[in-house]
C-alpha positions as a Python dict, from the first residue, in 0.01 Angstrom:
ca = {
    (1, 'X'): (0, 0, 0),
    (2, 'X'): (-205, 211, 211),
    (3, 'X'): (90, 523, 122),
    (4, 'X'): (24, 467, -254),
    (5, 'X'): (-348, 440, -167),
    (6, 'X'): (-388, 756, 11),
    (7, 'X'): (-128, 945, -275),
    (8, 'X'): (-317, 834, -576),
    (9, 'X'): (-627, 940, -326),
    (10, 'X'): (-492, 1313, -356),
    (11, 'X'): (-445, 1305, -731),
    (12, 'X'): (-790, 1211, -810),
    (13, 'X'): (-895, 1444, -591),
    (14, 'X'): (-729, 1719, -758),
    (15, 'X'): (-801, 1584, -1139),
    (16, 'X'): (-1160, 1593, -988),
    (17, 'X'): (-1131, 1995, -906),
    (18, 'X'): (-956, 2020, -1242),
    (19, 'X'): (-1205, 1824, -1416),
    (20, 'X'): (-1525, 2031, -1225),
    (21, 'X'): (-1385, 2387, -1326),
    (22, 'X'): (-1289, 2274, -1715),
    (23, 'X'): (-1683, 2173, -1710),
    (24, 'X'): (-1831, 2517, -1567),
    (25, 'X'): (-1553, 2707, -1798),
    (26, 'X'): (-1708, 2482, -2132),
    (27, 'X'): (-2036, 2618, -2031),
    (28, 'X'): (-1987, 2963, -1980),
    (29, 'X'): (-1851, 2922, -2341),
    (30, 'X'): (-2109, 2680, -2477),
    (31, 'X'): (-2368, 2945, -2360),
    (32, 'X'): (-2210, 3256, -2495),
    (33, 'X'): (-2182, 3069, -2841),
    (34, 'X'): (-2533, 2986, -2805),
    (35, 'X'): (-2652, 3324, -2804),
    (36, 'X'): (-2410, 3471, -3046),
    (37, 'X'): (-2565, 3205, -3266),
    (38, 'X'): (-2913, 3318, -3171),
    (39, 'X'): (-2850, 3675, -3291),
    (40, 'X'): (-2694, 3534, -3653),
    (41, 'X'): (-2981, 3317, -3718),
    (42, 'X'): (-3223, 3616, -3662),
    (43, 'X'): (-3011, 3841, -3907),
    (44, 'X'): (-3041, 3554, -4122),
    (45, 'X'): (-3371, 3474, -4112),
    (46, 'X'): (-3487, 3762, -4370),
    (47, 'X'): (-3264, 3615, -4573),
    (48, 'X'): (-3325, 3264, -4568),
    (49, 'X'): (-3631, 3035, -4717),
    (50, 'X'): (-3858, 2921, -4417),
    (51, 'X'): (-3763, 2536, -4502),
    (52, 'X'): (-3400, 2640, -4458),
    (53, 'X'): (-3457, 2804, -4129),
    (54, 'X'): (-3690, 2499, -3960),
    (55, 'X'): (-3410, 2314, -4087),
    (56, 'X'): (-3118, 2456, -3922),
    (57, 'X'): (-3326, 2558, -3561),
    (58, 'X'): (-3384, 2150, -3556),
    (59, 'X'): (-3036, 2059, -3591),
    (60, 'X'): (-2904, 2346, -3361),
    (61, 'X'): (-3165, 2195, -3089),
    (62, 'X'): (-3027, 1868, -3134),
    (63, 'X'): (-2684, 1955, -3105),
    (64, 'X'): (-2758, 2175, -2826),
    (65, 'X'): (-2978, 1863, -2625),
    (66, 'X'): (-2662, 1627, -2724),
    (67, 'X'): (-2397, 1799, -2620),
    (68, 'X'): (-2624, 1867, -2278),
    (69, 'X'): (-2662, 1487, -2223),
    (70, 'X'): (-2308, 1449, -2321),
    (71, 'X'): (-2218, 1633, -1979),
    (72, 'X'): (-2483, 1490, -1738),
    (73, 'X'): (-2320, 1170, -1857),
    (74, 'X'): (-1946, 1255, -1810),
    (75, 'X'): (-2039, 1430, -1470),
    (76, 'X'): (-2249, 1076, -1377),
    (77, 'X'): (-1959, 828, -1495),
    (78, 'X'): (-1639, 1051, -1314),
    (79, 'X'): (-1820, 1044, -956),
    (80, 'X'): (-1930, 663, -1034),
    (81, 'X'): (-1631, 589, -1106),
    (82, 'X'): (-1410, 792, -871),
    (83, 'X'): (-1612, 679, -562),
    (84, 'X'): (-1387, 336, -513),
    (85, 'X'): (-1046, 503, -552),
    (86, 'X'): (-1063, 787, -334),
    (87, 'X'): (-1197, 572, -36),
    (88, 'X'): (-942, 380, -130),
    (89, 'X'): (-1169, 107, 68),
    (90, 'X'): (-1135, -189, -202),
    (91, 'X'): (-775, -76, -370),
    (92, 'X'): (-571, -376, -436),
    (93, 'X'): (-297, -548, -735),
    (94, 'X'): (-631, -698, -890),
    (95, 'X'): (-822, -405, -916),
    (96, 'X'): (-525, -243, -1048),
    (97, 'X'): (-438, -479, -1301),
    (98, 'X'): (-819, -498, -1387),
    (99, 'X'): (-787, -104, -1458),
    (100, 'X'): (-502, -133, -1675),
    (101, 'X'): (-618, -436, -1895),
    (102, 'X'): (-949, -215, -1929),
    (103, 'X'): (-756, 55, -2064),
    (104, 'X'): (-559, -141, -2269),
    (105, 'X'): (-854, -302, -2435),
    (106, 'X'): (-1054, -35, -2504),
    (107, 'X'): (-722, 179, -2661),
    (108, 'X'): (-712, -93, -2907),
    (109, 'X'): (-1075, -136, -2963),
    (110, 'X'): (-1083, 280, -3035),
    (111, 'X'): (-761, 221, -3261),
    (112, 'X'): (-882, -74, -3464),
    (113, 'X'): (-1250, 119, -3482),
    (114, 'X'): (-1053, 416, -3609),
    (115, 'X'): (-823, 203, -3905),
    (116, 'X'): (-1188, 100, -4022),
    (117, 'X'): (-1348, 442, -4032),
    (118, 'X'): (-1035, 620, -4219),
    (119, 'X'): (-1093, 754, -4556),
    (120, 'X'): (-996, 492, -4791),
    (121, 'X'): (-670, 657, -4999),
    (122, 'X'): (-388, 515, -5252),
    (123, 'X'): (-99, 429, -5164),
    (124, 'X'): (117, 720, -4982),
    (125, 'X'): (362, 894, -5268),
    (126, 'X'): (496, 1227, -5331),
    (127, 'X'): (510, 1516, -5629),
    (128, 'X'): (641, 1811, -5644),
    (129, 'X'): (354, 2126, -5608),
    (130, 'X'): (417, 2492, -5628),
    (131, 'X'): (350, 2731, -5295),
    (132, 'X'): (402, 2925, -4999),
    (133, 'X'): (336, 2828, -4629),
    (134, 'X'): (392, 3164, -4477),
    (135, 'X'): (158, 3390, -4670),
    (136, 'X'): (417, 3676, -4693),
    (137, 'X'): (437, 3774, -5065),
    (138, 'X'): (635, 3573, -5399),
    (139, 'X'): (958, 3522, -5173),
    (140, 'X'): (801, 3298, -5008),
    (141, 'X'): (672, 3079, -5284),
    (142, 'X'): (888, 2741, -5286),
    (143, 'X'): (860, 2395, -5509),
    (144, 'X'): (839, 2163, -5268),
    (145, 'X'): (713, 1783, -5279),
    (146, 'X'): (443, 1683, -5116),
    (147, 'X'): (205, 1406, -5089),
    (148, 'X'): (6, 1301, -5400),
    (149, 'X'): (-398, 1371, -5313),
    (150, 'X'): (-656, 1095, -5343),
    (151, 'X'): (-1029, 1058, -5446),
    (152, 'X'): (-1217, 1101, -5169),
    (153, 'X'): (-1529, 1110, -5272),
    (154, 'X'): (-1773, 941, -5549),
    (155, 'X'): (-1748, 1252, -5790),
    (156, 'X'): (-1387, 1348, -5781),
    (157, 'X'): (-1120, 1278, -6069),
    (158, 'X'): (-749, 1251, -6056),
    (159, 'X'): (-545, 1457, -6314),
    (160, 'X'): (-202, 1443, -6372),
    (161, 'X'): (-122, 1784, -6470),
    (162, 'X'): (56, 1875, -6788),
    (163, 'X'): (30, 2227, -6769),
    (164, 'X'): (-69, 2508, -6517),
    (165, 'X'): (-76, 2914, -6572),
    (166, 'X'): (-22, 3198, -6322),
    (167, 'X'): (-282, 3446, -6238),
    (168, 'X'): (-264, 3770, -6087),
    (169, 'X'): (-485, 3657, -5818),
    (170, 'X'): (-205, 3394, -5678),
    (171, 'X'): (-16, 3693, -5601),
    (172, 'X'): (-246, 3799, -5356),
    (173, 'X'): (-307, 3464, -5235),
    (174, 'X'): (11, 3421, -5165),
    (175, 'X'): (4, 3735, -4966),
    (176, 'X'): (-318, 3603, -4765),
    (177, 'X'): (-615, 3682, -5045),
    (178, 'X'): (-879, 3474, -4929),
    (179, 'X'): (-680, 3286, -4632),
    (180, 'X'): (-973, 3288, -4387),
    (181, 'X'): (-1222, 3119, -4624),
    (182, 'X'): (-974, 2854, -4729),
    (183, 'X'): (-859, 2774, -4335),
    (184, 'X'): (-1299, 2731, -4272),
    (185, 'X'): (-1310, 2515, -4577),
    (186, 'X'): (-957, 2370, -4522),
    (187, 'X'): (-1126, 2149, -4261),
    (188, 'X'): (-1348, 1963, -4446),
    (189, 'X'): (-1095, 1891, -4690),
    (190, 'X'): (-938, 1545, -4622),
    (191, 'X'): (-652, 1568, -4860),
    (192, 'X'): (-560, 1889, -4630),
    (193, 'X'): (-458, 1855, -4295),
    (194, 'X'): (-381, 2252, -4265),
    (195, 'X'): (-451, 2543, -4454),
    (196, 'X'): (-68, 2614, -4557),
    (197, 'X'): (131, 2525, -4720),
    (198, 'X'): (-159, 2682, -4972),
    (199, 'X'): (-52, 2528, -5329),
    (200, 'X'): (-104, 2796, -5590),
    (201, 'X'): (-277, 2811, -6013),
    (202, 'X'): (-606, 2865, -6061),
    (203, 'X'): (-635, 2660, -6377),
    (204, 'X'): (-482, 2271, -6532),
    (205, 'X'): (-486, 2091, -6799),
    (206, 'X'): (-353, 1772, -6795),
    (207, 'X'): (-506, 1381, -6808),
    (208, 'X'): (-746, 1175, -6643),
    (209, 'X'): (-581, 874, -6399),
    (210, 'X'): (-845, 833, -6170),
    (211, 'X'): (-1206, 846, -6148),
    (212, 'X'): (-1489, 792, -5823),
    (213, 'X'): (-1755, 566, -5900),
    (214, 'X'): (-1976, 838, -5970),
    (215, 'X'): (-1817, 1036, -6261),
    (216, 'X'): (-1969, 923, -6545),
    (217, 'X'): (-1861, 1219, -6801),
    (218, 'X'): (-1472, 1095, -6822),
    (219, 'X'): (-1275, 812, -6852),
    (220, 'X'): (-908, 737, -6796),
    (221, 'X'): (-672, 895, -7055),
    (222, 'X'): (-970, 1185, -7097),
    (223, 'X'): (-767, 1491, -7173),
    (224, 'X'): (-913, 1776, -6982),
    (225, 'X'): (-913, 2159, -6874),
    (226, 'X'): (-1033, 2262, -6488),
    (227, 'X'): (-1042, 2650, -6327),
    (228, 'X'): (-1079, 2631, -5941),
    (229, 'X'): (-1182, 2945, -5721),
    (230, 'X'): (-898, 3148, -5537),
    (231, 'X'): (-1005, 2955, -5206),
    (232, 'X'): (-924, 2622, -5303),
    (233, 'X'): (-596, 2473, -5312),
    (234, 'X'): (-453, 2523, -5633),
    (235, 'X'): (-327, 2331, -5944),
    (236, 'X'): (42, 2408, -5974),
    (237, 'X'): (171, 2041, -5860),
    (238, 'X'): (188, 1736, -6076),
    (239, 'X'): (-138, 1594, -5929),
    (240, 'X'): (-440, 1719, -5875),
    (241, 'X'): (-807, 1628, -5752),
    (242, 'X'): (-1123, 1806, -5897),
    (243, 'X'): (-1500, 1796, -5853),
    (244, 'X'): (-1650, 1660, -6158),
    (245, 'X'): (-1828, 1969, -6211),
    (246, 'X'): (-1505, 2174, -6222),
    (247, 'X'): (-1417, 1960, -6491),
    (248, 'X'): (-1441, 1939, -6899),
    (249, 'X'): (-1284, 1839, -7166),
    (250, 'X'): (-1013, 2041, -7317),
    (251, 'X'): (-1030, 2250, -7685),
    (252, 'X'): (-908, 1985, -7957),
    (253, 'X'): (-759, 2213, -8122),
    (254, 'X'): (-512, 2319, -7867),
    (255, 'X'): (-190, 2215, -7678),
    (256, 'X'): (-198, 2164, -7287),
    (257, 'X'): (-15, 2458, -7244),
    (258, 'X'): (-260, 2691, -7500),
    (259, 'X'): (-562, 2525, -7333),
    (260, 'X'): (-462, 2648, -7010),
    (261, 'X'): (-406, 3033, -7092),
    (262, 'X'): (-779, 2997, -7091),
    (263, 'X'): (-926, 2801, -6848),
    (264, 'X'): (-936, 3061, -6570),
    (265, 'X'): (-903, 3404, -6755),
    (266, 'X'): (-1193, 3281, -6978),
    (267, 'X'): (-1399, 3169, -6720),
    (268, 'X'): (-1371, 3500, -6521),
    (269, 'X'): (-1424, 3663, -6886),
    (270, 'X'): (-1753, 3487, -6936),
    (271, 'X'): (-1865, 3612, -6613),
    (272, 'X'): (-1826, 3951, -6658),
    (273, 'X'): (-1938, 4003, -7001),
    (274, 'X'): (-2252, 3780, -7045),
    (275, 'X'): (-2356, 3796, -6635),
    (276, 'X'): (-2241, 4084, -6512),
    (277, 'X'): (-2224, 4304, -6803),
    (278, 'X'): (-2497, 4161, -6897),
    (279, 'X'): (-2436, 4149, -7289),
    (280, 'X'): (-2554, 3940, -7561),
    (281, 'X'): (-2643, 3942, -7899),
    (282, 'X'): (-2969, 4149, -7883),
    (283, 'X'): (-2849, 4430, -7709),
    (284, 'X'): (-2466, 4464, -7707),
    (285, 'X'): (-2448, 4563, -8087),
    (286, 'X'): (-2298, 4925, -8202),
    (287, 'X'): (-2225, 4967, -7765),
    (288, 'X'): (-1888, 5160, -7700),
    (289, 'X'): (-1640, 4909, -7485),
    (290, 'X'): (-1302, 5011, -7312),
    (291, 'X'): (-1082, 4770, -7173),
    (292, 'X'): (-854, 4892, -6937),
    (293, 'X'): (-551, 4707, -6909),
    (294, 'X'): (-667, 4472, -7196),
    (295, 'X'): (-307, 4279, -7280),
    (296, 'X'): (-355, 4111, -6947),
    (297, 'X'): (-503, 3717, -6980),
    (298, 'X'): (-844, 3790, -6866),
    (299, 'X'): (-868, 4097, -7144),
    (300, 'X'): (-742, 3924, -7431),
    (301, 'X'): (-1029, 3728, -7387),
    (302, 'X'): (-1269, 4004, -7309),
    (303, 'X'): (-1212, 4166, -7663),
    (304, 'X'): (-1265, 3855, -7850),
    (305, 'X'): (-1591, 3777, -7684),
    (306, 'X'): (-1675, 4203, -7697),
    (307, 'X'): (-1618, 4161, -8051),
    (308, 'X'): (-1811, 3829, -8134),
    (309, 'X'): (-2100, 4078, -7976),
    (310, 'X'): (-2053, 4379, -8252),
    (311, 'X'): (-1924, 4643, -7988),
    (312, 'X'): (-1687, 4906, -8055),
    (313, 'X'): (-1388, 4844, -7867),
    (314, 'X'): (-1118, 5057, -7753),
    (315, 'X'): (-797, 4897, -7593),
    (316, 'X'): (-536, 5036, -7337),
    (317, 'X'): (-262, 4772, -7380),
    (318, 'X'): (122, 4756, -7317),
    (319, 'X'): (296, 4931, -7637),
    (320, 'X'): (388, 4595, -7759),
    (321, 'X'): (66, 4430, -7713),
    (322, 'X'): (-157, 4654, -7967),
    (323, 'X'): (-119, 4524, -8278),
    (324, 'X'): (-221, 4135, -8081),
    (325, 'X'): (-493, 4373, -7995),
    (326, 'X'): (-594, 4517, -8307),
    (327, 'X'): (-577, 4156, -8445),
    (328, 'X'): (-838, 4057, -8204),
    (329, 'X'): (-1090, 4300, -8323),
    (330, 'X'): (-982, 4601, -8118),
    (331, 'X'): (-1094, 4944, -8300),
    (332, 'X'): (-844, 5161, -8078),
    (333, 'X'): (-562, 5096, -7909),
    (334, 'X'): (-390, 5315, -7674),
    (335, 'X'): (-68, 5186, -7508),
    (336, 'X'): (-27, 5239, -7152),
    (337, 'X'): (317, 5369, -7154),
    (338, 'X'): (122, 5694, -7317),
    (339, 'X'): (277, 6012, -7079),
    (340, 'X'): (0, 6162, -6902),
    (341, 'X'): (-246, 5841, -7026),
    (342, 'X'): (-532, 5927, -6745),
    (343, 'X'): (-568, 6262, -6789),
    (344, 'X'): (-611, 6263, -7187),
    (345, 'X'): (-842, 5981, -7146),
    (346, 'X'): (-1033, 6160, -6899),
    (347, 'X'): (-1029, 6433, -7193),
    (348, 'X'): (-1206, 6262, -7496),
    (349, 'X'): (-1550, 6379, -7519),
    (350, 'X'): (-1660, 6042, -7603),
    (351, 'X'): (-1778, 5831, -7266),
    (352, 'X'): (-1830, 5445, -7288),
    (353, 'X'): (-2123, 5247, -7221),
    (354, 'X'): (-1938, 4977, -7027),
    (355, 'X'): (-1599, 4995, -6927),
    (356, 'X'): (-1377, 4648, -6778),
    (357, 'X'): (-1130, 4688, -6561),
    (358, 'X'): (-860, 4419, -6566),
    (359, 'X'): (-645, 4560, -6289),
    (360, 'X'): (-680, 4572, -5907),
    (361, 'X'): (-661, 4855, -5720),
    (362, 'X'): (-889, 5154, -5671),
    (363, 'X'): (-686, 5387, -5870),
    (364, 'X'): (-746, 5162, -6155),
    (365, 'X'): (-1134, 5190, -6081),
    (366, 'X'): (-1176, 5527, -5978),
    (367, 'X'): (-1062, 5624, -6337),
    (368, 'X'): (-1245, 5371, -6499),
    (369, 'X'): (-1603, 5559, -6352),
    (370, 'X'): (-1464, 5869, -6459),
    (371, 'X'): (-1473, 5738, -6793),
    (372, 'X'): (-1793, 5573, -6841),
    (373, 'X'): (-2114, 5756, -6999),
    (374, 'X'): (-2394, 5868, -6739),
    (375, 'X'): (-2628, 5523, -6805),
    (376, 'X'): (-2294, 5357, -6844),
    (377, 'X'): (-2132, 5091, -6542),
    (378, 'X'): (-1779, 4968, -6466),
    (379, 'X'): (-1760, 4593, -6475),
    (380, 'X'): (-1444, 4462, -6238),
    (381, 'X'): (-1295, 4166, -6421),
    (382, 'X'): (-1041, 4079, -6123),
    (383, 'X'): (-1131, 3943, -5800),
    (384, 'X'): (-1225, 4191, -5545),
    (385, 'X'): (-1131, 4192, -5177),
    (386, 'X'): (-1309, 3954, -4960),
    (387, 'X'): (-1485, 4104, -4636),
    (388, 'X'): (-1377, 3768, -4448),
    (389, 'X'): (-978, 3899, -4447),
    (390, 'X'): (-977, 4184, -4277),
    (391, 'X'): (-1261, 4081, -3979),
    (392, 'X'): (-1187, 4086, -3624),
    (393, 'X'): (-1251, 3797, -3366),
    (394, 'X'): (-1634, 3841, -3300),
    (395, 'X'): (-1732, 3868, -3696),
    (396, 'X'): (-1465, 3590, -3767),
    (397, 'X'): (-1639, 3409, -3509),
    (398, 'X'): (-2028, 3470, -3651),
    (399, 'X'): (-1834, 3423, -3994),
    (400, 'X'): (-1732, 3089, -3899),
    (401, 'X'): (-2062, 2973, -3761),
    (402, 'X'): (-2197, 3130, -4127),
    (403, 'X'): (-1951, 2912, -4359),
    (404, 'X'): (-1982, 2622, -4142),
    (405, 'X'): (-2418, 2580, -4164),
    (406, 'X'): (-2391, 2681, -4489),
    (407, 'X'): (-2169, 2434, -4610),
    (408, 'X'): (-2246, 2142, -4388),
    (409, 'X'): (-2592, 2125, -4342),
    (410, 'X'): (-2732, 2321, -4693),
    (411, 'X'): (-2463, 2186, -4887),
    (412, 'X'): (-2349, 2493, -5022),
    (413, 'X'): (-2026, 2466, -5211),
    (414, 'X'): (-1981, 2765, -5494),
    (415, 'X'): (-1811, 3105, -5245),
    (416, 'X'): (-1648, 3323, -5509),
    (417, 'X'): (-1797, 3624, -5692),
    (418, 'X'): (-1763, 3382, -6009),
    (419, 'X'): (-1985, 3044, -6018),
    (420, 'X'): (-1675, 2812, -6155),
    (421, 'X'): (-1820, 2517, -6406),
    (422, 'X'): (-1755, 2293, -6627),
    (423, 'X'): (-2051, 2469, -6881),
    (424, 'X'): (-1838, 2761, -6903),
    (425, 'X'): (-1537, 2580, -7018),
    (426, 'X'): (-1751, 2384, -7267),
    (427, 'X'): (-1872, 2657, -7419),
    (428, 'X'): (-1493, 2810, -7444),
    (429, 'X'): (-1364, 2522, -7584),
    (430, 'X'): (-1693, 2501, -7825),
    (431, 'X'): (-1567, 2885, -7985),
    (432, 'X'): (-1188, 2765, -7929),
    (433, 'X'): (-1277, 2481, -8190),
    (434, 'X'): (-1449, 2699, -8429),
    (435, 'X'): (-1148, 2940, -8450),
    (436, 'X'): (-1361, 3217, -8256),
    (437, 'X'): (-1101, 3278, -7967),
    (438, 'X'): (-755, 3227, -7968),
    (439, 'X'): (-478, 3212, -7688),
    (440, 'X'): (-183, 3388, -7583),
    (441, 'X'): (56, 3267, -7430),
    (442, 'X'): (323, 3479, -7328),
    (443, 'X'): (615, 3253, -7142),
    (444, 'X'): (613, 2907, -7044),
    (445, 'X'): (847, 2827, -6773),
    (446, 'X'): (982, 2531, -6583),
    (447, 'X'): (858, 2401, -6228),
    (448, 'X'): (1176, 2498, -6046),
    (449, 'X'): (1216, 2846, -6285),
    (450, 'X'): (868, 2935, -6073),
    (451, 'X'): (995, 3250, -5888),
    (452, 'X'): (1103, 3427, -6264),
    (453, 'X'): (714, 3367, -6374),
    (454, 'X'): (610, 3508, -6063),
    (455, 'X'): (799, 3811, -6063),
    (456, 'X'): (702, 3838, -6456),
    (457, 'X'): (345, 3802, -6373),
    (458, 'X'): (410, 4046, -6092),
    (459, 'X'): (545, 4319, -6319),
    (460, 'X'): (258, 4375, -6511),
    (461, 'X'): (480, 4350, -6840),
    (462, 'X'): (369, 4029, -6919),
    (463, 'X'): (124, 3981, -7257),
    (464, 'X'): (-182, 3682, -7206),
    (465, 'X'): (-38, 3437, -6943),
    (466, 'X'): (258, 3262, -6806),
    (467, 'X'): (245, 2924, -6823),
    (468, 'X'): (400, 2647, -6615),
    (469, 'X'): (495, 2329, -6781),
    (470, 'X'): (507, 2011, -6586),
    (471, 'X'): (720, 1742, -6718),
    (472, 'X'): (490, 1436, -6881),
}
């Protein structure tokens, strides 16, 4: 006994030297996060309403004073509690057995205290979702199965997809577009456990199975439309789960599959023409529009709304897109396939008061300034490229810190370059009714025929949007 005594003697001596330089190491680190903090919340604080500021300085104290305390007290109980052991003085069966009932007891205590704090979910099954877990480009994009999400929270609905489209924009997500904002937001999002697999679709329309207690704008069997921002999961999979205020009702007039060639494209069209372009009915009349690019989703949309506005609109279009163009209200149309098609529009004399690019790239916008009028601008109607990708370890780090405070303690919860909202897609599906805009839909594919809509939406052949049916 006194053998085993002296052995488990050197053990806790050596857990204690462990034990002591994990301690010093956490503060060194606590410390140097402290005062990387201090330096963002003074570049902040120009920024930032006074209230805001008091707000976060008293939490940051308190978290500060707490996680001080936490260590006096961890420090106190390991030399209280060591003291007996390494004497070795009072060592004996009981006060072994006493030990390992204690640790027994309070496991299970922790484990049943756990079971009771879990978020409350329905029962575990699976569906079948389309994504990629490896972020390396449309080879990697699979239809796999995967666990069916739950409400969470008090304003969240359950929709059982009917129909999903394909965006550009997935393309780069599944290439890592907006990967470092998803992983930060990842974490607070209990349906989640990791970033990837990322499921891809920015837009669903589909039926209402499940509502929180809070919703009060839908009922079960609601048929509905949603577009989510590129750093959410996405809404290619046979379930998904939406903030109510993502949410509205789909156009009557349309199928699933029409409804959601629209949901997305015209929510990003809305944006640019009435918020960024700024354009409405008192001063948009007689202006000269291009639309570069304009058989994509997105600019089918873009000239029907330019043209509920009274602008002049010229098109550039793929050769078999022009006369869906001209239909539209388009008053020129010049196919893409046109040899030499930047230099002769560089050419015309005539200059355009806005122009909207619908592709990415800064080719694509460099020739788009080129062509605007002196007073004129060049309104991006595809997602640009997020600072957050391409930052190193210290920004990531103050980056981190950023997303986190803003989204925990002020609540903030809109992080795209387009506010995404259910008034949007009401007022859509209010012109949709009335026979004011009209969708195209160019394919409409299978779940497991996913990687040929990719590579068609990858091609930039494709006229309006691929959709993806899911089986009712």
């Amino acid at each position: 006994m006194d053998e085993v005594s002296f052995h488990l003697s050197q053990c806790l001596d050596s857990l204690q030297i462990i034990f002591s330089n994990l301690v010093h190491s956490g503060k060194l680190v606590l410390q140097n996060v402290r005062e990387h903090t201090h330096v963002l919340l003074v570049q902040l604080q120009n920024c930032l309403p006074a209230s805001y500021i008091q707000t976060f300085n008293t939490f940051l104290q308190s978290l500060l004073h707490g996680i001080y305390q936490l260590k006096q007290n961890i420090n106190a109980s390991f030399y209280f509690y060591r003291g007996p052991f390494v004497l070795a003085d009072t060592f004996n069966r009981t006060n072994a057995i006493s030990a390992t009932l204690g640790l027994v007891f309070g496991t299970g205590i922790g484990l049943v205290i756990g079971l009771c704090m879990q978020y409350p979910c329905a029962p575990v099954s699976s569906m079948k979702a389309i994504g990629c877990m490896n972020l390396s480009g449309i080879e990697d994009i699979t239809l796999d199965d995967t666990l069916v999400p739950c409400i969470l929270y008090s304003d969240q609905i359950l929709v059982k997809v009917y129909a999903g489209s394909i965006d550009a924009v997935d393309i780069r997500i599944a290439s890592g577009y907006a990967s470092t904002l998803r992983r930060l937001l990842t974490k607070h999002n209990h349906n989640a456990k990791t970033h990837v697999p990322v499921v891809l679709g920015r837009d669903c329309a589909g039926v209402v199975v499940e509502v929180g207690s809070a919703v009060s704008k839908f009922d079960i069997g609601d048929e509905v439309w949603s577009a989510v921002p590129s750093y959410c999961q996405g809404a290619l999979a046979e379930f998904v789960v939406l903030k109510e205020d993502l949410v509205s009702k789909k156009p009557k007039t349309l199928s699933f599959e029409e409804s959601v060639s629209l949901a997305y494209s015209g929510s990003l069209a809305w944006d640019v023409v009435f918020h960024k372009a700024n354009l409405n009915t008192s001063n948009a009349e007689s202006k000269k529009i291009l639309i570069h690019c304009g058989s994509t989703g997105v600019g089918c949309i873009l000239i029907q709304l330019c043209r509920l506005l009274d602008t002049h609109i010229t098109v550039t279009c793929l050769s078999r897109a022009v006369q869906v163009m001209l239909g539209f209200g388009a008053s020129y149309c010049i196919p893409l396939e046109t040899p030499d098609l930047e230099e002769q529009l560089i050419k015309q004399r005539s200059r355009y008061d806005i122009v909207f690019n619908c592709r990415a790239g800064p080719d694509a916008h460099e020739l788009c300034l080129q062509l605007c009028s002196k007073q004129g601008k060049v309104v991006t109607a595809v997602p640009p490229r997020l600072a957050s990708d391409s930052m190193g370890f210290l920004l990531g780090m103050f980056y981190s810190v950023y997303v986190n405070v803003f989204y925990v303690l002020l609540g903030r919860t809109s992080w795209d370059h387009v506010h995404f909202s259910y008034s949007i897609l009401d007022q859509i599906s209010n012109l949709v009714d009335s026979g004011h805009i009209k969708p195209v839909v160019g394919n409409i594919f299978k779940p497991q025929d996913h990687q040929k809509a990719f590579h068609i939406v990858d091609s930039n052949q494709a006229i309006g949007k691929t959709v993806i049916n899911f089986a009712r």
